[in-house]
Amino acid sequence: MKNKVILFAFLLLPVLLRAQSDQSAKDTGAAAWREKGVVAIREVPVWGQRPMKSIGVQETKFDSVVLKENIALSIADVLTFNSSIFVKQYGRATLSTVSFRGTGPSHTQVTWNGMRINNPMLGMTDFSMIPSYFIDDASLLHGTSSVNEAGGGLGGLVKLSTAPAAADGFGLQYIQGIGMYRTFDEFLRLTWGDERWQVSTRAVYQSSANDYKYRNRDKKENIYDEDMNIIGSYYPVERNKSGAFDDVHVLQEVYYNTGRGDRFGLNAWYINSNRELPLLTTDYADDMQVENRQREHTLRSVLSWDHYRNDWKIAAKAGYIHTWMAYDYRRDPGNGVMTSMTRSRSNVDTFYGQAEGEYSVGDKWLFTANVSLHQHFVKSTDKNIILQEGGKGIVGYDKGRIELDGSVSAKWRPTERLGLSAVLREQMYGTKWATIPAFFADYLLSKRGHVVAKASVSRNYRFPTLNDLYFLPGGNPGLKNESGFQYEAGLSFAVGKEETYTLSGSASWYDQHIDDWILWLPTAKGFFSPVNIKKVHAYGVEAQADLAVALAKELKLGLNGTFSWSPSINEGEPMSPADQSVGKQLPYEPEYSATVTGRLTYRSWGLLYQFCYYSERYTMSSNDITLTGSLTPYLMNNLSLEKGFAFRWADLSLKGTINNLFNEEYLSVLSRPMPRMNVEFFIGIKPKWGKRK
């Protein structure tokens, strides 16, 4: 069916590029923007079919420039302002987790260059540890669509990867950032390449005292008269002095192209993080009397080989992850000596291997097969936890688990308008097996406006994490696997007028019934423990829209908005006579979320505004304990102004950013203060040495 579908895709402002189009056309616009700072709205004819791999898939793709919009921030902030998923974070350089469609962070799978990087202890990923400067390609696979890449993503999957620098000769880029609260950001990239080799070294160093002021509404100070009678009270203004951080990231990439259809790659990413954790707002201790610190050393590495032919492809990967994490909580009990209250150490080693293949039969069939292996070795220790088993002392746990994942798929496009896809995935965790089938369909309703209808259904499973099973105290070895059916349907469109405007958008409805949902709840013994809730019903609507308008010859406006309604209802049996959580929204999951992004560009000037909103309520019950309430709506907003300069010897850029523009006061769910207004300035230089592709 080649040369029968003509899609006019418009290169939008990078932050707004979401139209469904061929990837190569999108990359062309991104490269132009990086050089000049502005993308003209122009017509690009894309000949060919809709990608066979994308049949029925609900996917959100991010342009490479969107990933660098707020370079000092992590990938968590990129997802916060440019997608409908929920990103829970506690301020910069603190834990940031991602969840889709009313599910939890452990229901989100995350891959980096094909390798899953979810922590096997927690089942989740800390996105604050992923600089957006290190990610070249990012996309979200919502709900059922995640089955195409991995199992266990009851909510969805975040797909991250790097790409060759496409350098010709030697290249350098350096960016310096200086912000409030003694915040410093350094970004460096060195590249070298020719027709065969591409070599890139990236480094990020970020540090901050992070000692901002906030009004503590969890404390009250009384006002006394001369007779010591209380005549009033007020909330004190305090300074957070326990949130400093010092992070180093280094990414080394080497690619070799034989020119005969083979490409070899090496990616190695090292993290060295040292972070303080802010005290609770109800803690009256002097920060000099408390040390609350988290440290991490992580190495992620992937070796890859890709072999391409006209109708088929085979590839193989091997990887290794090592993570050492330490948490120390020390306190002065009053004698002037710091006493260790908690001393936790975790070592995680993961070995990874993968082989995959693709084969196409004409223009109507595409067959794929994939098998991957993750072998985890985890040792978790805490000086305060010692159990006895057979006369032997046990500190924490020392476990290993093998995870095998294989899939086959067949994709068929019998007509120009209709596409069908079937996926069968088999998973093994330890000694337990699960079969995950999925079916996808899409139909081109109208060539004018490229209106596409999509639908899918799947069965999915998630196995308990190692902490769910073995954490001390609270682990529950008797937990069952989570399982459920997912259904979804949606529409997408893309319209526009040459040199005038482009408009694209999508909306989807989903419904998911999950049995044996795992949730950590408080116990009467004073600690949390995971339990299986009999059933959870997660359903809702996701929508997004992009608009780019040429207001004048060199003045352009771009708008992007997302909205999510994500009820996640506990439909299980009451756990006790006092349990009031049945029929209520699950804790830690927002019911509503929305984001707005606006960008105004004039020549080499760029003005960007981003805003996001989350509304959360909760009902938690365990034994005879029931907690209900709601959190103050969670707001985040950024404003930045950028100016580019082009000289014969280098490209320069200046940028000023205001985070939390309206200076809102808010706390995290852990009753920790979050930063107020933060102003940061950046200067970047990119010398012009030799020719550039």
XYZ file of C-alpha atoms in Angstrom:
693
model
C 0.000 0.000 0.000
C 3.029 2.266 -0.382
C 2.590 5.742 -1.794
C -1.151 5.621 -1.142
C -1.408 7.514 2.111
C -0.221 11.128 2.110
C -0.035 12.763 5.513
C 0.873 16.433 5.747
C 2.657 16.731 9.087
C 3.626 20.155 10.302
C 6.769 20.731 12.319
C 5.372 22.368 15.427
C 7.238 24.063 18.163
C 9.208 21.237 19.772
C 7.255 21.367 22.993
C 4.056 20.950 21.033
C 5.008 18.212 18.602
C 2.517 15.428 19.222
C 0.879 14.946 15.810
C 0.884 11.376 14.584
C 3.470 11.360 11.838
C 6.515 9.508 10.651
C 9.411 9.709 13.125
C 11.964 10.780 10.533
C 10.015 13.917 9.694
C 9.873 14.829 13.375
C 13.614 14.425 13.863
C 14.327 16.784 10.949
C 12.429 19.590 12.676
C 14.114 18.945 16.007
C 17.579 19.275 14.488
C 16.666 22.593 12.855
C 15.360 23.962 16.131
C 18.501 23.048 18.019
C 20.594 25.102 15.609
C 18.413 28.201 15.314
C 16.117 28.192 18.325
C 12.974 28.542 16.183
C 11.004 26.081 14.060
C 9.077 27.471 11.126
C 5.645 25.979 10.569
C 6.020 24.414 7.173
C 4.578 21.561 5.181
C 6.328 18.181 5.085
C 4.803 15.439 2.913
C 5.145 11.993 4.491
C 4.516 9.129 2.084
C 3.689 5.670 3.336
C 1.508 3.761 5.738
C 0.931 4.360 9.403
C 3.719 2.487 11.237
C 2.895 -1.202 11.596
C 4.420 -1.257 15.080
C 1.961 1.401 16.253
C -1.264 -0.417 15.361
C -3.782 0.353 18.114
C -1.106 1.767 20.431
C -1.872 4.685 22.775
C 1.487 6.449 22.849
C 2.795 9.865 23.863
C 6.065 10.833 22.187
C 8.308 13.668 23.311
C 10.379 15.697 20.907
C 14.098 15.741 21.768
C 13.978 19.495 22.377
C 11.132 19.153 24.873
C 13.503 17.027 26.938
C 15.908 19.977 27.128
C 13.369 22.758 27.737
C 14.211 23.006 31.447
C 17.680 21.548 31.339
C 18.316 21.823 35.094
C 15.303 19.697 35.890
C 14.945 15.929 35.785
C 12.903 13.792 33.419
C 10.226 13.861 36.140
C 9.574 17.530 35.393
C 9.388 16.886 31.653
C 6.677 14.300 32.283
C 4.926 16.587 34.775
C 4.418 19.439 32.328
C 3.965 17.519 29.072
C 1.770 14.511 29.827
C -1.400 13.481 31.627
C 0.324 10.989 33.962
C 0.791 11.656 37.685
C 4.292 12.561 38.879
C 4.547 12.589 42.667
C 7.568 14.494 43.902
C 8.728 16.247 47.037
C 10.773 19.081 45.578
C 13.954 19.119 43.562
C 16.448 16.284 44.197
C 13.953 14.274 46.210
C 12.009 11.115 45.365
C 9.933 11.456 42.168
C 7.707 8.605 41.012
C 5.393 8.190 38.024
C 2.029 6.467 37.817
C -0.531 6.029 35.039
C -4.300 5.915 35.150
C -4.912 5.660 38.895
C -2.367 2.900 39.446
C 0.733 3.048 41.649
C 4.398 3.803 40.805
C 5.254 0.098 41.008
C 2.680 -0.529 38.248
C 4.812 1.579 35.876
C 7.571 -0.188 33.942
C 10.624 1.871 32.925
C 13.187 0.911 30.289
C 16.476 2.567 29.328
C 17.880 1.460 25.983
C 15.670 -1.629 26.235
C 16.761 -2.668 29.751
C 14.267 -2.440 32.614
C 15.614 -0.148 35.348
C 12.855 -0.572 37.942
C 14.407 -1.221 41.338
C 13.679 -4.921 42.088
C 13.315 -4.101 45.787
C 10.664 -1.401 45.357
C 9.396 -2.118 41.854
C 9.580 1.596 41.009
C 12.031 4.123 39.574
C 13.188 7.419 41.065
C 12.878 9.841 38.132
C 14.685 12.602 40.035
C 17.833 10.536 39.354
C 17.375 10.779 35.563
C 18.640 14.083 34.076
C 16.694 15.088 30.986
C 20.091 16.053 29.502
C 20.895 12.337 29.232
C 17.722 11.323 27.359
C 17.459 11.708 23.589
C 14.209 9.810 22.977
C 11.307 9.366 25.372
C 7.781 8.031 24.990
C 4.910 6.779 27.125
C 2.940 3.621 26.395
C -0.393 3.897 28.168
C -2.151 0.913 29.707
C -2.532 -2.059 27.368
C 0.013 -0.616 24.937
C 2.833 -1.405 27.388
C 2.366 -5.142 26.668
C 4.175 -4.547 23.359
C 7.373 -3.835 25.312
C 7.090 -5.575 28.703
C 4.672 -7.213 31.098
C 3.748 -5.958 34.540
C 2.891 -2.423 33.453
C -0.683 -2.360 34.743
C -0.580 1.421 34.389
C 1.849 1.813 31.525
C 5.486 2.037 30.498
C 8.046 4.855 30.228
C 10.503 4.206 27.400
C 13.803 6.126 27.571
C 16.811 5.851 25.272
C 19.897 7.582 23.951
C 20.930 8.088 20.332
C 24.164 8.703 18.369
C 25.200 12.354 18.340
C 25.485 12.527 14.514
C 28.724 14.500 14.830
C 31.236 15.111 12.034
C 34.528 15.820 13.739
C 34.911 17.194 17.258
C 32.102 19.005 19.086
C 31.633 20.628 22.470
C 28.681 22.017 24.432
C 28.850 23.605 27.871
C 26.018 25.076 29.955
C 26.346 26.808 33.322
C 23.404 27.443 35.643
C 23.309 29.576 38.814
C 20.204 29.777 41.005
C 18.810 30.765 44.366
C 19.613 28.840 47.551
C 23.221 28.445 46.347
C 22.195 26.203 43.468
C 24.739 25.399 40.736
C 24.282 23.300 37.582
C 27.003 22.255 35.153
C 26.384 20.459 31.845
C 29.111 19.301 29.474
C 29.019 17.238 26.297
C 31.989 16.222 24.140
C 31.368 14.477 20.808
C 33.453 13.075 17.994
C 32.351 11.211 14.905
C 32.925 10.208 11.315
C 31.167 7.922 8.837
C 31.714 4.863 11.035
C 32.205 5.994 14.625
C 30.123 8.174 16.962
C 31.532 8.896 20.426
C 29.854 11.021 23.086
C 30.649 11.890 26.693
C 28.082 13.728 28.787
C 28.510 14.952 32.364
C 26.126 16.678 34.777
C 27.023 18.128 38.162
C 24.244 19.621 40.307
C 24.510 20.932 43.858
C 22.495 23.153 46.173
C 22.291 24.173 49.821
C 18.502 24.179 49.200
C 17.921 26.230 52.359
C 14.687 28.014 51.519
C 12.257 29.714 53.894
C 8.673 28.542 54.425
C 5.802 29.200 56.793
C 5.293 26.181 59.026
C 1.554 25.742 59.465
C 2.045 22.592 61.527
C 3.458 24.609 64.421
C 1.989 27.469 66.445
C 3.865 30.051 68.453
C 1.996 31.841 71.224
C 2.149 35.571 71.948
C 2.211 36.506 75.634
C 1.572 39.755 77.485
C 3.606 41.004 80.420
C 1.664 38.717 82.780
C 2.387 35.669 80.592
C -1.192 35.432 79.384
C -1.700 34.146 75.845
C -3.038 36.993 73.750
C -2.486 35.525 70.286
C -0.631 33.028 68.141
C 1.022 32.773 64.745
C 2.610 30.281 62.358
C 6.403 30.723 62.431
C 8.550 31.252 59.367
C 11.318 28.651 59.370
C 14.292 27.924 57.150
C 14.753 24.457 55.730
C 18.411 23.603 56.253
C 18.281 19.855 55.670
C 17.630 19.559 51.949
C 21.098 19.957 50.416
C 22.116 17.741 47.500
C 25.226 16.971 45.466
C 24.699 14.808 42.347
C 27.153 13.700 39.654
C 26.133 11.896 36.437
C 28.458 10.700 33.654
C 27.256 9.026 30.439
C 29.670 7.453 27.964
C 28.418 6.318 24.539
C 30.256 4.647 21.668
C 28.603 3.552 18.398
C 30.141 1.821 15.397
C 28.383 1.389 12.046
C 29.962 -1.134 9.690
C 28.148 0.301 6.684
C 26.872 -3.189 5.817
C 23.754 -3.215 7.981
C 25.372 -3.786 11.382
C 25.624 -1.320 14.257
C 27.334 -1.869 17.614
C 26.769 0.301 20.667
C 27.999 0.792 24.215
C 26.164 2.914 26.798
C 27.534 3.318 30.337
C 25.896 5.642 32.886
C 27.350 6.315 36.338
C 25.517 8.093 39.197
C 26.994 9.411 42.445
C 24.341 11.052 44.613
C 24.518 12.511 48.119
C 21.264 14.008 49.367
C 19.914 15.233 52.670
C 16.243 14.551 53.452
C 14.321 17.513 54.919
C 12.943 17.128 58.425
C 9.212 16.855 58.980
C 7.428 20.101 59.708
C 6.446 18.683 63.105
C 10.063 18.000 64.069
C 11.320 20.495 66.649
C 14.944 19.335 66.516
C 17.744 21.668 65.536
C 19.064 20.686 62.115
C 22.553 20.625 63.643
C 21.391 17.819 65.924
C 20.053 15.588 63.138
C 21.548 13.923 60.079
C 19.035 12.486 57.630
C 20.990 11.456 54.532
C 20.617 9.233 51.474
C 23.543 8.211 49.251
C 23.603 6.229 46.038
C 26.174 4.861 43.592
C 24.708 3.315 40.438
C 26.244 1.992 37.233
C 24.043 1.076 34.276
C 25.629 -0.348 31.138
C 24.282 -1.838 27.896
C 26.064 -3.473 24.951
C 23.989 -3.719 21.765
C 24.162 -5.178 18.270
C 21.647 -4.471 15.508
C 21.616 -6.203 12.123
C 19.337 -4.714 9.436
C 18.110 -6.073 6.123
C 15.305 -4.958 3.830
C 12.644 -7.288 5.223
C 14.047 -8.400 8.543
C 16.067 -7.348 11.552
C 17.763 -9.130 14.423
C 19.272 -7.578 17.528
C 20.910 -8.611 20.767
C 21.706 -6.756 23.994
C 23.542 -7.471 27.220
C 23.579 -5.262 30.283
C 24.575 -4.906 33.909
C 23.286 -2.703 36.735
C 24.949 -2.220 40.095
C 23.349 -0.052 42.783
C 24.615 0.690 46.276
C 22.207 2.688 48.430
C 22.684 3.944 51.978
C 20.280 5.664 54.334
C 21.534 7.078 57.642
C 19.446 8.728 60.329
C 21.516 10.018 63.227
C 20.381 12.173 66.117
C 21.834 13.873 69.177
C 19.828 12.596 72.176
C 21.077 15.518 74.267
C 24.567 14.469 75.286
C 26.331 16.108 72.359
C 27.075 12.782 70.622
C 25.374 11.823 67.332
C 23.751 8.406 67.743
C 22.852 6.214 64.775
C 19.108 5.505 64.847
C 18.872 3.895 61.389
C 21.700 2.554 59.246
C 20.334 0.904 56.118
C 22.439 -0.520 53.276
C 21.251 -2.094 50.023
C 23.240 -3.729 47.236
C 21.517 -4.634 43.966
C 23.184 -6.424 41.045
C 21.209 -7.098 37.869
C 22.413 -9.007 34.807
C 20.423 -8.501 31.609
C 20.245 -10.200 28.219
C 17.873 -9.805 25.290
C 17.413 -11.094 21.742
C 14.762 -9.955 19.289
C 13.823 -10.245 15.660
C 11.415 -8.749 13.112
C 10.234 -10.039 9.753
C 7.888 -8.320 7.322
C 5.933 -9.978 4.526
C 5.158 -7.359 1.937
C 3.277 -4.351 3.239
C 0.586 -6.269 5.085
C 2.328 -8.450 7.679
C 4.908 -7.850 10.395
C 6.041 -10.587 12.779
C 8.169 -9.982 15.867
C 9.708 -12.139 18.581
C 11.531 -11.101 21.730
C 13.038 -12.814 24.761
C 14.727 -11.057 27.695
C 16.285 -12.150 30.967
C 16.900 -10.183 34.174
C 18.767 -11.867 37.038
C 18.622 -9.883 40.296
C 20.780 -10.313 43.395
C 19.667 -8.148 46.337
C 21.132 -7.775 49.805
C 19.358 -5.426 52.196
C 20.652 -4.857 55.739
C 19.702 -2.672 58.680
C 21.554 -2.660 61.973
C 18.265 -2.406 63.895
C 16.665 -5.534 62.388
C 17.941 -8.906 63.596
C 15.831 -12.058 63.458
C 16.626 -15.581 64.560
C 16.100 -18.569 62.289
C 17.483 -21.957 63.226
C 19.902 -20.385 65.690
C 21.307 -18.074 62.990
C 20.973 -14.298 63.072
C 19.438 -12.699 59.981
C 19.907 -8.989 59.249
C 17.522 -7.747 56.543
C 17.335 -10.150 53.577
C 19.605 -11.599 50.923
C 17.637 -12.864 47.919
C 17.986 -13.538 44.229
C 15.306 -13.752 41.565
C 15.323 -14.537 37.869
C 12.811 -12.804 35.584
C 12.236 -14.265 32.112
C 10.059 -12.468 29.594
C 9.235 -13.653 26.067
C 6.759 -12.464 23.458
C 5.610 -13.022 19.891
C 3.351 -10.760 17.855
C 1.664 -10.623 14.471
C 0.558 -7.338 12.930
C -1.690 -7.271 9.879
C -2.934 -4.402 7.748
C -5.386 -5.977 5.277
C -6.504 -2.604 3.898
C -5.179 0.913 3.853
C -7.531 1.928 6.677
C -7.571 -1.112 8.982
C -4.811 -2.490 11.196
C -4.925 -5.496 13.541
C -2.314 -6.754 16.007
C -2.075 -9.700 18.412
C 0.599 -10.095 21.113
C 1.256 -13.117 23.313
C 3.684 -12.621 26.208
C 4.914 -15.195 28.712
C 6.576 -14.174 31.989
C 8.392 -16.047 34.737
C 9.325 -14.474 38.075
C 11.252 -16.926 40.222
C 9.186 -20.092 39.808
C 5.835 -18.464 38.934
C 4.528 -18.129 35.378
C 1.976 -15.794 33.812
C 0.529 -15.596 30.293
C -0.328 -12.126 28.972
C -2.388 -11.923 25.760
C -3.291 -8.614 24.066
C -5.225 -7.554 20.975
C -5.078 -4.170 19.204
C -6.970 -2.569 16.327
C -7.044 0.812 14.623
C -9.068 2.265 11.761
C -8.531 5.397 9.679
C -11.946 7.051 9.826
C -10.985 10.005 7.677
C -7.901 10.875 5.647
C -8.846 14.497 5.962
C -7.695 15.382 9.440
C -6.062 11.967 9.825
C -8.792 10.817 12.225
C -7.843 7.414 13.649
C -9.889 5.240 15.998
C -8.024 2.794 18.271
C -9.070 -0.005 20.601
C -7.300 -2.691 22.624
C -7.848 -5.344 25.280
C -5.351 -7.339 27.331
C -4.799 -9.498 30.373
C -1.878 -8.381 32.536
C -0.047 -9.455 35.689
C 2.347 -7.908 38.186
C 4.437 -9.940 40.589
C 5.205 -8.757 44.143
C 8.512 -6.949 44.580
C 11.249 -8.294 46.824
C 10.403 -5.716 49.497
C 6.729 -6.725 49.276
C 7.761 -10.274 50.130
C 10.773 -9.980 52.404
C 11.157 -6.453 53.840
C 11.750 -6.343 57.595
C 9.571 -5.497 59.349
C 6.355 -5.874 57.369
C 7.118 -8.096 54.370
C 4.405 -10.563 53.434
C 5.679 -13.785 51.735
C 2.083 -14.923 51.198
C 1.170 -12.161 48.737
C -0.580 -13.129 45.506
C 0.173 -11.777 42.048
C -1.854 -8.800 40.874
C -3.847 -9.545 37.730
C -6.520 -7.874 35.680
C -8.197 -7.176 32.346
C -7.742 -3.847 30.576
C -9.949 -2.297 27.916
C -9.470 1.001 26.136
C -10.585 2.966 23.105
C -9.638 6.332 21.694
C -9.513 8.822 18.834
C -6.709 10.996 17.472
C -6.551 13.667 14.782
C -4.167 16.169 13.166
C -5.191 19.109 10.963
C -3.559 22.315 9.782
C -3.048 24.957 7.152
C 0.340 25.605 5.585
C 2.271 28.467 7.197
C -0.777 29.298 9.359
C -1.615 26.785 12.076
C -1.553 23.167 13.151
C -3.890 21.423 15.569
C -3.650 17.871 16.846
C -5.130 15.972 19.742
C -6.276 12.684 21.167
C -8.712 11.346 23.731
C -9.014 7.864 25.191
C -11.253 5.989 27.594
C -9.994 3.041 29.634
C -11.428 0.523 32.073
C -9.427 -1.880 34.221
C -10.397 -4.440 36.862
C -7.460 -5.611 38.972
C -7.626 -8.510 41.427
C -5.355 -8.866 44.464
C -4.058 -5.277 44.277
C -1.039 -4.905 46.592
C -1.181 -1.939 48.964
C 0.992 -1.064 51.960
C -1.193 -0.092 54.923
C -0.508 0.792 58.576
C -0.783 -1.982 61.169
C -1.525 -1.931 64.883
C 2.114 -2.954 65.479
C 3.369 0.455 64.399
C 4.686 -0.348 60.924
C 3.282 -0.718 57.407
C 2.715 -4.080 55.722
C 1.513 -5.032 52.217
C -1.836 -6.755 51.742
C -3.878 -7.947 48.763
C -7.031 -5.900 48.253
C -9.562 -8.219 46.654
C -10.429 -5.948 43.724
C -9.748 -2.443 42.400
C -11.653 -0.766 39.587
C -9.513 1.831 37.748
C -11.164 3.705 34.904
C -11.265 7.166 33.395
C -10.445 9.487 30.509
C -7.218 10.971 29.163
C -7.101 13.857 26.683
C -4.497 16.129 25.169
C -4.374 18.805 22.482
C -1.664 20.826 20.717
C -2.050 24.086 18.823
C 0.611 26.097 16.974
C -0.289 29.386 15.306
C 1.802 31.764 13.180
C 0.629 35.170 14.480
C 3.001 37.013 12.170
C 5.926 36.243 9.892
C 8.331 35.611 12.776
C 5.951 35.531 15.741
C 4.551 32.130 16.682
C 2.398 30.878 19.538
C 2.135 27.305 20.760
C -0.285 25.838 23.290
C -0.466 22.364 24.764
C -2.902 20.982 27.322
C -3.613 17.636 28.962
C -6.392 16.424 31.248
C -6.879 13.200 33.164
C -9.804 11.889 35.198
C -8.594 8.751 36.987
C -10.920 7.192 39.567
C -9.293 4.188 41.258
C -11.912 2.602 43.504
C -11.454 -0.057 46.178
C -14.154 -2.674 45.521
C -12.791 -5.294 47.901
C -14.212 -6.714 51.091
C -14.043 -4.612 54.298
C -10.921 -5.528 56.261
C -12.627 -4.830 59.583
C -15.976 -3.535 60.890
C -14.411 -0.067 60.994
C -13.075 -0.198 57.434
C -14.490 2.764 55.495
C -12.218 2.518 52.461
C -14.479 0.241 50.377
C -16.027 2.223 47.537
C -13.523 5.062 47.986
C -10.565 6.353 45.985
C -7.283 4.598 46.760
C -4.716 6.586 48.759
C -1.869 8.401 47.003
C -3.706 8.476 43.657
C -5.093 11.793 42.284
C -8.551 11.723 40.753
C -7.979 14.788 38.565
C -4.878 16.225 36.940
C -4.263 18.824 34.250
C -1.351 20.608 32.598
C -0.995 23.674 30.373
C 2.073 24.731 28.396
C 2.405 27.888 26.338
C 5.311 29.054 24.215
C 5.760 32.349 22.370
C 8.714 32.743 19.990
C 9.955 35.755 18.083
C 13.092 35.346 15.999
C 15.722 34.068 18.460
C 13.604 34.887 21.526
C 11.532 32.280 23.326
C 9.056 32.649 26.211
C 7.788 29.470 27.899
C 5.152 29.011 30.598
C 4.221 25.644 32.153
C 1.574 24.787 34.725
C 0.293 21.552 36.250
C -2.439 20.707 38.768
C -3.203 17.575 40.810
C -6.179 17.009 43.099
C -5.788 14.198 45.643
C -8.023 12.659 48.264
C -7.527 9.523 50.297
C -9.162 6.915 52.526
C -6.899 4.424 54.271
C -8.079 1.585 56.503
C -6.193 -1.214 58.229
C -7.556 -3.174 61.183
C -9.397 -0.521 63.223
C -7.476 2.429 61.779
C -9.225 4.629 59.198
C -7.804 7.871 57.794
C -9.760 10.039 55.375
C -9.139 13.459 53.938
C -7.755 15.348 50.980
C -4.542 17.157 50.138
C -4.246 20.749 49.070
C -4.190 20.775 45.248
C -0.635 20.254 44.111
C 0.522 23.070 41.864
C 3.700 23.554 39.861
C 4.495 26.312 37.403
C 7.544 27.558 35.535
C 8.279 30.637 33.460
C 11.397 31.007 31.340
C 12.786 33.516 28.840
C 15.437 32.483 26.343
C 17.618 34.385 23.851
C 19.948 32.860 21.279
C 22.995 34.444 19.652
C 24.717 33.119 16.532
C 28.346 34.053 15.861
C 30.827 32.764 13.310
C 32.808 31.028 16.050
C 30.019 29.747 18.360
C 26.340 29.629 19.213
C 25.488 31.251 22.554
C 22.249 31.069 24.551
C 21.012 32.912 27.622
C 18.069 31.754 29.683
C 16.320 32.822 32.866
C 13.839 30.542 34.657
C 11.430 31.148 37.538
C 10.178 27.967 39.187
C 6.976 28.248 41.222
C 6.201 31.622 39.707
C 3.274 32.399 42.028
C 5.296 31.512 45.142
C 2.690 29.047 46.368
C 3.127 27.529 49.821
C 2.532 23.783 49.922
C 3.738 20.658 51.674
C 4.352 17.128 50.514
C 2.267 14.209 51.708
C 5.137 13.415 54.098
C 4.661 16.803 55.811
C 7.937 18.044 54.414
C 8.226 21.605 53.115
C 8.653 22.070 49.387
C 10.666 24.893 47.779
C 9.023 28.194 47.059
C 10.048 30.541 44.262
C 13.407 29.704 42.718
C 15.140 31.855 40.095
C 17.909 30.369 37.956
C 20.019 31.711 35.077
C 21.825 29.709 32.384
C 24.463 30.506 29.800
C 25.401 28.001 27.109
C 28.164 27.867 24.510
C 28.541 25.600 21.485
C 31.717 26.308 19.473
C 31.585 25.888 15.697
C 34.488 23.595 14.872
C 34.513 21.825 11.538
C 31.449 20.703 9.632
C 28.196 19.617 11.233
C 25.667 17.170 9.924
